[in-house]
PDB file of C-alpha atoms and ligand atoms in Angstrom:
ATOM      1  CA  MET A   1       1.219 -52.730 -41.261  1.00 47.00           C
ATOM      2  CA  ASN A   2       3.209 -53.215 -38.128  1.00 56.00           C
ATOM      3  CA  GLY A   3       5.494 -50.387 -39.103  1.00 57.00           C
ATOM      4  CA  LYS A   4       2.544 -48.166 -39.579  1.00 58.00           C
ATOM      5  CA  ILE A   5       1.068 -48.929 -36.180  1.00 52.00           C
ATOM      6  CA  HIS A   6       4.522 -48.506 -34.574  1.00 54.00           C
ATOM      7  CA  PHE A   7       4.853 -45.151 -36.160  1.00 49.00           C
ATOM      8  CA  LEU A   8       1.337 -44.152 -35.020  1.00 48.00           C
ATOM      9  CA  ALA A   9       2.020 -45.370 -31.472  1.00 51.00           C
ATOM     10  CA  VAL A  10       5.363 -43.318 -31.305  1.00 49.00           C
ATOM     11  CA  PHE A  11       3.601 -40.358 -32.842  1.00 47.00           C
ATOM     12  CA  LEU A  12       0.867 -40.472 -30.265  1.00 45.00           C
ATOM     13  CA  VAL A  13       3.162 -40.887 -27.318  1.00 48.00           C
ATOM     14  CA  ASN A  14       5.291 -38.036 -28.419  1.00 50.00           C
ATOM     15  CA  PHE A  15       2.330 -35.926 -29.160  1.00 47.00           C
ATOM     16  CA  HIS A  16       1.062 -36.616 -25.624  1.00 46.00           C
ATOM     17  CA  LEU A  17       4.474 -35.685 -24.090  1.00 45.00           C
ATOM     18  CA  ILE A  18       4.688 -32.571 -26.104  1.00 44.00           C
ATOM     19  CA  ARG A  19       1.251 -31.544 -24.920  1.00 45.00           C
ATOM     20  CA  GLN A  20       2.198 -32.253 -21.397  1.00 44.00           C
ATOM     21  CA  VAL A  21       5.373 -30.183 -21.590  1.00 44.00           C
ATOM     22  CA  HIS A  22       3.425 -27.477 -23.324  1.00 43.00           C
ATOM     23  CA  SER A  23       0.816 -27.217 -20.723  1.00 46.00           C
ATOM     24  CA  LEU A  24       3.380 -27.271 -17.789  1.00 45.00           C
ATOM     25  CA  VAL A  25       5.035 -24.343 -19.412  1.00 46.00           C
ATOM     26  CA  GLU A  26       1.889 -22.549 -20.015  1.00 67.00           C
ATOM     27  CA  PHE A  27       0.355 -23.008 -16.551  1.00 87.00           C
ATOM     28  CA  THR A  28       3.400 -22.224 -14.549  1.00 90.00           C
ATOM     29  CA  ASN A  29       4.671 -19.060 -15.854  1.00 92.00           C
ATOM     30  CA  ILE A  30       5.173 -15.407 -15.352  1.00 94.00           C
ATOM     31  CA  LYS A  31       4.416 -12.570 -17.723  1.00 96.00           C
ATOM     32  CA  CYS A  32       5.310  -8.947 -17.271  1.00 97.00           C
ATOM     33  CA  GLU A  33       3.737  -6.381 -19.496  1.00 97.00           C
ATOM     34  CA  VAL A  34       4.644  -2.691 -19.907  1.00 97.00           C
ATOM     35  CA  ALA A  35       1.480  -0.626 -20.563  1.00 96.00           C
ATOM     36  CA  ASP A  36       3.388   2.639 -20.499  1.00 96.00           C
ATOM     37  CA  PRO A  37       7.012   2.623 -21.628  1.00 97.00           C
ATOM     38  CA  ASP A  38       7.496   6.167 -20.324  1.00 96.00           C
ATOM     39  CA  PHE A  39       6.815   4.937 -16.881  1.00 95.00           C
ATOM     40  CA  CYS A  40       8.850   1.687 -16.564  1.00 96.00           C
ATOM     41  CA  ASN A  41      10.760  -0.908 -18.241  1.00 97.00           C
ATOM     42  CA  ILE A  42      10.977  -4.631 -17.663  1.00 97.00           C
ATOM     43  CA  GLU A  43      14.637  -5.458 -17.266  1.00 97.00           C
ATOM     44  CA  TYR A  44      13.908  -9.102 -16.790  1.00 97.00           C
ATOM     45  CA  CYS A  45      10.991 -11.414 -15.963  1.00 97.00           C
ATOM     46  CA  TYR A  46      11.215 -15.118 -15.913  1.00 96.00           C
ATOM     47  CA  LEU A  47      10.404 -18.452 -14.380  1.00 94.00           C
ATOM     48  CA  LYS A  48      13.439 -20.485 -13.787  1.00 95.00           C
ATOM     49  CA  SER A  49      12.970 -24.350 -13.395  1.00 93.00           C
ATOM     50  CA  VAL A  50      16.029 -25.734 -11.614  1.00 94.00           C
ATOM     51  CA  ASN A  51      14.359 -29.104 -11.372  1.00 92.00           C
ATOM     52  CA  ARG A  52      10.818 -30.557 -10.913  1.00 87.00           C
ATOM     53  CA  THR A  53      10.415 -29.153  -7.375  1.00 88.00           C
ATOM     54  CA  TYR A  54      12.707 -26.064  -7.290  1.00 93.00           C
ATOM     55  CA  LYS A  55      11.269 -23.331  -9.547  1.00 94.00           C
ATOM     56  CA  TYR A  56      11.161 -19.705  -9.028  1.00 94.00           C
ATOM     57  CA  TYR A  57      10.029 -16.310 -10.441  1.00 94.00           C
ATOM     58  CA  SER A  58      12.318 -13.353 -10.665  1.00 96.00           C
ATOM     59  CA  LEU A  59      11.823  -9.991 -12.111  1.00 97.00           C
ATOM     60  CA  LYS A  60      13.262  -6.533 -12.195  1.00 97.00           C
ATOM     61  CA  VAL A  61      11.458  -3.470 -13.200  1.00 96.00           C
ATOM     62  CA  ASN A  62      13.248  -0.065 -13.967  1.00 97.00           C
ATOM     63  CA  LEU A  63      11.059   3.000 -12.911  1.00 96.00           C
ATOM     64  CA  PHE A  64      11.511   6.150 -14.921  1.00 96.00           C
ATOM     65  CA  LYS A  65       9.189   8.516 -13.034  1.00 93.00           C
ATOM     66  CA  ILE A  66      10.682   8.451  -9.582  1.00 93.00           C
ATOM     67  CA  PRO A  67      10.109   9.148  -6.763  1.00 94.00           C
ATOM     68  CA  ILE A  68       6.717   7.317  -6.904  1.00 93.00           C
ATOM     69  CA  THR A  69       4.494   8.703  -4.148  1.00 93.00           C
ATOM     70  CA  LYS A  70       1.075   7.725  -5.510  1.00 93.00           C
ATOM     71  CA  VAL A  71       0.170   4.398  -7.023  1.00 94.00           C
ATOM     72  CA  LYS A  72      -2.742   2.002  -7.118  1.00 96.00           C
ATOM     73  CA  VAL A  73      -2.555  -1.679  -7.503  1.00 95.00           C
ATOM     74  CA  ASN A  74      -5.426  -3.798  -8.688  1.00 96.00           C
ATOM     75  CA  ALA A  75      -4.913  -7.528  -7.688  1.00 94.00           C
ATOM     76  CA  ALA A  76      -7.178 -10.303  -8.899  1.00 94.00           C
ATOM     77  CA  ILE A  77      -7.052 -14.099  -8.728  1.00 93.00           C
ATOM     78  CA  TYR A  78      -8.258 -16.227 -11.611  1.00 94.00           C
ATOM     79  CA  LYS A  79      -8.776 -19.954 -11.713  1.00 94.00           C
ATOM     80  CA  PHE A  80      -8.576 -22.036 -14.935  1.00 93.00           C
ATOM     81  CA  ALA A  81     -11.789 -23.605 -16.226  1.00 92.00           C
ATOM     82  CA  ASN A  82     -12.081 -23.156 -20.045  1.00 88.00           C
ATOM     83  CA  GLY A  83      -9.921 -20.138 -19.791  1.00 91.00           C
ATOM     84  CA  TYR A  84      -9.003 -18.116 -16.614  1.00 93.00           C
ATOM     85  CA  LYS A  85     -12.060 -16.988 -14.717  1.00 94.00           C
ATOM     86  CA  PRO A  86     -12.259 -14.600 -11.806  1.00 94.00           C
ATOM     87  CA  PHE A  87     -11.970 -16.255  -8.524  1.00 91.00           C
ATOM     88  CA  MET A  88     -12.624 -14.958  -5.138  1.00 85.00           C
ATOM     89  CA  TYR A  89     -10.715 -11.730  -5.000  1.00 88.00           C
ATOM     90  CA  ASN A  90     -10.445  -8.619  -6.939  1.00 93.00           C
ATOM     91  CA  VAL A  91      -9.201  -5.628  -4.948  1.00 94.00           C
ATOM     92  CA  THR A  92      -7.821  -2.260  -5.817  1.00 96.00           C
ATOM     93  CA  VAL A  93      -5.769  -0.272  -3.202  1.00 96.00           C
ATOM     94  CA  ASP A  94      -3.866   2.833  -2.732  1.00 96.00           C
ATOM     95  CA  ALA A  95      -0.561   1.083  -2.389  1.00 95.00           C
ATOM     96  CA  CYS A  96       1.242   3.961  -0.489  1.00 95.00           C
ATOM     97  CA  LYS A  97      -1.576   4.113   2.060  1.00 96.00           C
ATOM     98  CA  PHE A  98      -1.602   0.316   2.345  1.00 95.00           C
ATOM     99  CA  LEU A  99       2.156   0.167   3.004  1.00 95.00           C
ATOM    100  CA  LYS A 100       1.840   2.758   5.778  1.00 95.00           C
ATOM    101  CA  ASN A 101      -0.787   0.643   7.477  1.00 95.00           C
ATOM    102  CA  GLN A 102      -0.867  -2.973   6.257  1.00 93.00           C
ATOM    103  CA  LYS A 103      -3.688  -3.937   8.589  1.00 93.00           C
ATOM    104  CA  SER A 104      -5.873  -1.545   6.683  1.00 93.00           C
ATOM    105  CA  ASN A 105      -6.603  -4.037   3.901  1.00 93.00           C
ATOM    106  CA  PRO A 106      -6.323  -7.727   4.846  1.00 90.00           C
ATOM    107  CA  ILE A 107      -7.197  -8.919   1.299  1.00 88.00           C
ATOM    108  CA  PHE A 108      -4.474  -6.841  -0.297  1.00 90.00           C
ATOM    109  CA  GLY A 109      -2.237  -8.024   2.649  1.00 91.00           C
ATOM    110  CA  TYR A 110      -2.745 -11.508   1.344  1.00 87.00           C
ATOM    111  CA  PHE A 111      -1.438 -10.539  -2.030  1.00 87.00           C
ATOM    112  CA  TYR A 112       1.452  -8.499  -0.626  1.00 91.00           C
ATOM    113  CA  GLY A 113       2.453 -11.511   1.475  1.00 90.00           C
ATOM    114  CA  TYR A 114       3.443 -13.395  -1.733  1.00 88.00           C
ATOM    115  CA  PHE A 115       6.091 -10.761  -2.444  1.00 88.00           C
ATOM    116  CA  LYS A 116       7.188  -8.889   0.658  1.00 89.00           C
ATOM    117  CA  ASP A 117       9.931 -11.161   1.797  1.00 91.00           C
ATOM    118  CA  HIS A 118      11.337 -11.799  -1.700  1.00 93.00           C
ATOM    119  CA  SER A 119      11.458  -8.242  -3.010  1.00 95.00           C
ATOM    120  CA  ASN A 120      12.937  -4.738  -2.257  1.00 95.00           C
ATOM    121  CA  MET A 121       9.347  -3.211  -2.311  1.00 91.00           C
ATOM    122  CA  ASN A 122       8.790  -3.929   1.467  1.00 90.00           C
ATOM    123  CA  HIS A 123       8.986  -0.342   2.503  1.00 94.00           C
ATOM    124  CA  THR A 124       6.779   2.615   2.628  1.00 95.00           C
ATOM    125  CA  CYS A 125       6.582   5.160  -0.210  1.00 94.00           C
ATOM    126  CA  PRO A 126       8.296   6.925  -1.972  1.00 95.00           C
ATOM    127  CA  TYR A 127       9.834   4.350  -4.371  1.00 94.00           C
ATOM    128  CA  ASP A 128      12.931   5.820  -5.996  1.00 95.00           C
ATOM    129  CA  HIS A 129      14.652   2.628  -7.100  1.00 96.00           C
ATOM    130  CA  ASP A 130      14.209  -0.314  -9.455  1.00 97.00           C
ATOM    131  CA  ILE A 131      11.820  -2.952  -8.158  1.00 95.00           C
ATOM    132  CA  VAL A 132      13.249  -6.455  -7.827  1.00 97.00           C
ATOM    133  CA  VAL A 133      11.532  -9.650  -6.897  1.00 95.00           C
ATOM    134  CA  ASP A 134      14.084 -12.213  -6.291  1.00 95.00           C
ATOM    135  CA  LYS A 135      13.700 -16.046  -6.465  1.00 95.00           C
ATOM    136  CA  LEU A 136       9.951 -16.264  -5.390  1.00 94.00           C
ATOM    137  CA  THR A 137       9.632 -19.958  -5.410  1.00 93.00           C
ATOM    138  CA  THR A 138       6.613 -21.907  -6.654  1.00 91.00           C
ATOM    139  CA  ALA A 139       6.800 -23.939  -3.460  1.00 90.00           C
ATOM    140  CA  PHE A 140       6.253 -20.804  -1.386  1.00 90.00           C
ATOM    141  CA  PHE A 141       3.551 -19.780  -3.557  1.00 87.00           C
ATOM    142  CA  ASN A 142       1.777 -23.152  -3.269  1.00 86.00           C
ATOM    143  CA  GLN A 143       2.277 -23.186   0.438  1.00 86.00           C
ATOM    144  CA  ARG A 144       0.463 -19.785   0.879  1.00 84.00           C
ATOM    145  CA  ALA A 145      -2.239 -20.742  -1.514  1.00 82.00           C
ATOM    146  CA  LYS A 146      -2.902 -24.156  -0.076  1.00 79.00           C
ATOM    147  CA  TYR A 147      -2.587 -23.623   3.677  1.00 76.00           C
ATOM    148  CA  LEU A 148      -3.231 -19.936   4.331  1.00 77.00           C
ATOM    149  CA  LEU A 149      -6.460 -20.037   2.493  1.00 77.00           C
ATOM    150  CA  PRO A 150      -7.202 -23.492   1.309  1.00 79.00           C
ATOM    151  CA  PHE A 151      -7.438 -23.075  -2.364  1.00 84.00           C
ATOM    152  CA  PRO A 152      -8.731 -26.221  -4.354  1.00 88.00           C
ATOM    153  CA  ASP A 153      -6.339 -27.814  -6.646  1.00 89.00           C
ATOM    154  CA  GLY A 154      -6.237 -26.212  -9.971  1.00 92.00           C
ATOM    155  CA  LYS A 155      -4.467 -23.754 -12.224  1.00 93.00           C
ATOM    156  CA  TYR A 156      -4.339 -20.226 -10.961  1.00 92.00           C
ATOM    157  CA  LEU A 157      -3.308 -16.741 -12.170  1.00 93.00           C
ATOM    158  CA  ILE A 158      -2.608 -13.941  -9.945  1.00 92.00           C
ATOM    159  CA  GLN A 159      -2.749 -10.704 -11.860  1.00 95.00           C
ATOM    160  CA  MET A 160      -1.500  -7.417 -10.647  1.00 94.00           C
ATOM    161  CA  ASN A 161      -2.223  -4.206 -12.558  1.00 96.00           C
ATOM    162  CA  VAL A 162      -0.195  -1.158 -11.524  1.00 95.00           C
ATOM    163  CA  LEU A 163      -1.994   2.119 -11.995  1.00 96.00           C
ATOM    164  CA  VAL A 164      -0.861   5.701 -11.686  1.00 92.00           C
ATOM    165  CA  HIS A 165      -3.568   8.349 -11.949  1.00 88.00           C
ATOM    166  CA  ASP A 166      -5.929   5.563 -12.931  1.00 91.00           C
ATOM    167  CA  ILE A 167      -3.965   4.575 -15.980  1.00 94.00           C
ATOM    168  CA  SER A 168      -2.431   1.154 -16.255  1.00 96.00           C
ATOM    169  CA  ARG A 169       1.404   1.376 -16.414  1.00 96.00           C
ATOM    170  CA  ALA A 170       2.442  -2.375 -16.026  1.00 96.00           C
ATOM    171  CA  VAL A 171       0.652  -5.698 -15.582  1.00 97.00           C
ATOM    172  CA  PHE A 172       2.238  -8.782 -13.812  1.00 96.00           C
ATOM    173  CA  LYS A 173       0.717 -12.207 -14.205  1.00 95.00           C
ATOM    174  CA  LEU A 174       1.884 -15.182 -12.168  1.00 93.00           C
ATOM    175  CA  TYR A 175       0.614 -18.523 -13.305  1.00 93.00           C
ATOM    176  CA  ASN A 176       0.847 -21.557 -11.105  1.00 91.00           C
ATOM    177  CA  VAL A 177      -0.576 -25.006 -10.677  1.00 90.00           C
ATOM    178  CA  LEU A 178      -1.648 -26.385  -7.332  1.00 88.00           C
ATOM    179  CA  SER A 179      -1.862 -30.035  -7.101  1.00 82.00           C
TER     180      SER A 179
HETATM  181  C1  NAG B   1      16.349 -29.303  -6.793  1.00 73.40           C
HETATM  182  O1  NAG B   1      17.329 -28.396  -6.732  1.00 73.40           O
HETATM  183  C2  NAG B   1      17.543 -27.821  -5.494  1.00 73.40           C
HETATM  184  C3  NAG B   1      18.367 -26.575  -5.517  1.00 73.40           C
HETATM  185  O2  NAG B   1      19.585 -26.920  -6.219  1.00 73.40           O
HETATM  186  C4  NAG B   1      18.049 -28.970  -4.480  1.00 73.40           C
HETATM  187  O3  NAG B   1      18.227 -28.520  -3.228  1.00 73.40           O
HETATM  188  C5  NAG B   1      16.980 -30.108  -4.560  1.00 73.40           C
HETATM  189  O4  NAG B   1      17.563 -31.231  -3.826  1.00 73.40           O
HETATM  190  C6  NAG B   1      16.676 -30.525  -6.052  1.00 73.40           C
HETATM  191  N1  NAG B   1      15.618 -31.526  -5.967  1.00 73.40           N
HETATM  192  C7  NAG B   1      15.666 -32.547  -6.688  1.00 73.40           C
HETATM  193  C8  NAG B   1      14.424 -33.498  -6.585  1.00 73.40           C
HETATM  194  O5  NAG B   1      16.579 -32.834  -7.489  1.00 73.40           O
HETATM  195  C1  NAG B   2     -11.393  -6.389 -11.247  1.00 73.40           C
HETATM  196  O1  NAG B   2     -11.750  -5.010 -10.900  1.00 73.40           O
HETATM  197  C2  NAG B   2     -11.300  -4.068 -11.886  1.00 73.40           C
HETATM  198  C3  NAG B   2     -11.576  -2.697 -11.434  1.00 73.40           C
HETATM  199  O2  NAG B   2     -12.776  -2.576 -10.803  1.00 73.40           O
HETATM  200  C4  NAG B   2     -12.043  -4.333 -13.268  1.00 73.40           C
HETATM  201  O3  NAG B   2     -11.569  -3.505 -14.305  1.00 73.40           O
HETATM  202  C5  NAG B   2     -11.705  -5.850 -13.690  1.00 73.40           C
HETATM  203  O4  NAG B   2     -12.395  -6.183 -14.846  1.00 73.40           O
HETATM  204  C6  NAG B   2     -12.030  -6.744 -12.573  1.00 73.40           C
HETATM  205  N1  NAG B   2     -11.557  -8.179 -12.836  1.00 73.40           N
HETATM  206  C7  NAG B   2     -12.162  -9.186 -12.470  1.00 73.40           C
HETATM  207  C8  NAG B   2     -11.381 -10.507 -12.847  1.00 73.40           C
HETATM  208  O5  NAG B   2     -13.289  -9.314 -12.047  1.00 73.40           O
HETATM  209  C1  NAG B   3      12.541  -6.448   3.420  1.00 73.40           C
HETATM  210  O1  NAG B   3      13.022  -7.735   2.905  1.00 73.40           O
HETATM  211  C2  NAG B   3      14.395  -7.924   2.966  1.00 73.40           C
HETATM  212  C3  NAG B   3      14.724  -9.023   2.209  1.00 73.40           C
HETATM  213  O2  NAG B   3      14.000 -10.186   2.716  1.00 73.40           O
HETATM  214  C4  NAG B   3      14.711  -7.962   4.500  1.00 73.40           C
HETATM  215  O3  NAG B   3      16.052  -8.051   4.758  1.00 73.40           O
HETATM  216  C5  NAG B   3      14.197  -6.672   5.244  1.00 73.40           C
HETATM  217  O4  NAG B   3      14.356  -6.788   6.567  1.00 73.40           O
HETATM  218  C6  NAG B   3      12.745  -6.398   4.890  1.00 73.40           C
HETATM  219  N1  NAG B   3      12.357  -5.052   5.440  1.00 73.40           N
HETATM  220  C7  NAG B   3      11.227  -4.858   6.080  1.00 73.40           C
HETATM  221  C8  NAG B   3      10.926  -3.420   6.391  1.00 73.40           C
HETATM  222  O5  NAG B   3      10.414  -5.714   6.177  1.00 73.40           O
END
């Protein structure tokens, strides 16, 4: 009897730990999806957890149709509540126009602010090189989300869809937990 209860307790504790680890992995994550393999390739795309507080996103995209002079980006925020639901922003911009005049779209400027200092995309069009986002830390991400616009705690997804001639070519999803 005692043996059984012990087994059950160990099982429940382990189950709980596994669930916790599982949800941390799921809710802090990055996914890069190629929608058009003739347009681009994802060389790498990962979240690296150095320790509990130091985690970062890195990705590299190879572009096959260079130079890129026309590209649209749809950026949207989702918040988790029984699945990811649209939250606050959903904007589509002509990225080349935006890069020429970053004040033209403050909402997109907000999204761009997550990447510009951590990537080689911080220049005007054309793009004729691979795109790299290097060590964008979750701490930086949290700081922007919590203090620039005070987002409530929760699980968030920032999704960016890259469109050329209104056809999706790649989708980037950054998942993070604000607590
Ligand atoms: C996490 O790793 C970073 C980078 O190596 C280090 O500076 C920091 O002190 C570490 N934090 C903890 C809590 O170990
Ligand atoms: C955001 O807008 C795009 C384009 O208008 C639409 O396809 C998409 O479903 C919208 N997403 C959300 C989360 O509202
Ligand atoms: C782009 O980012 C890099 C790396 O942070 C920086 O060295 C460079 O000055 C930035 N360029 C512009 C135009 O902001």
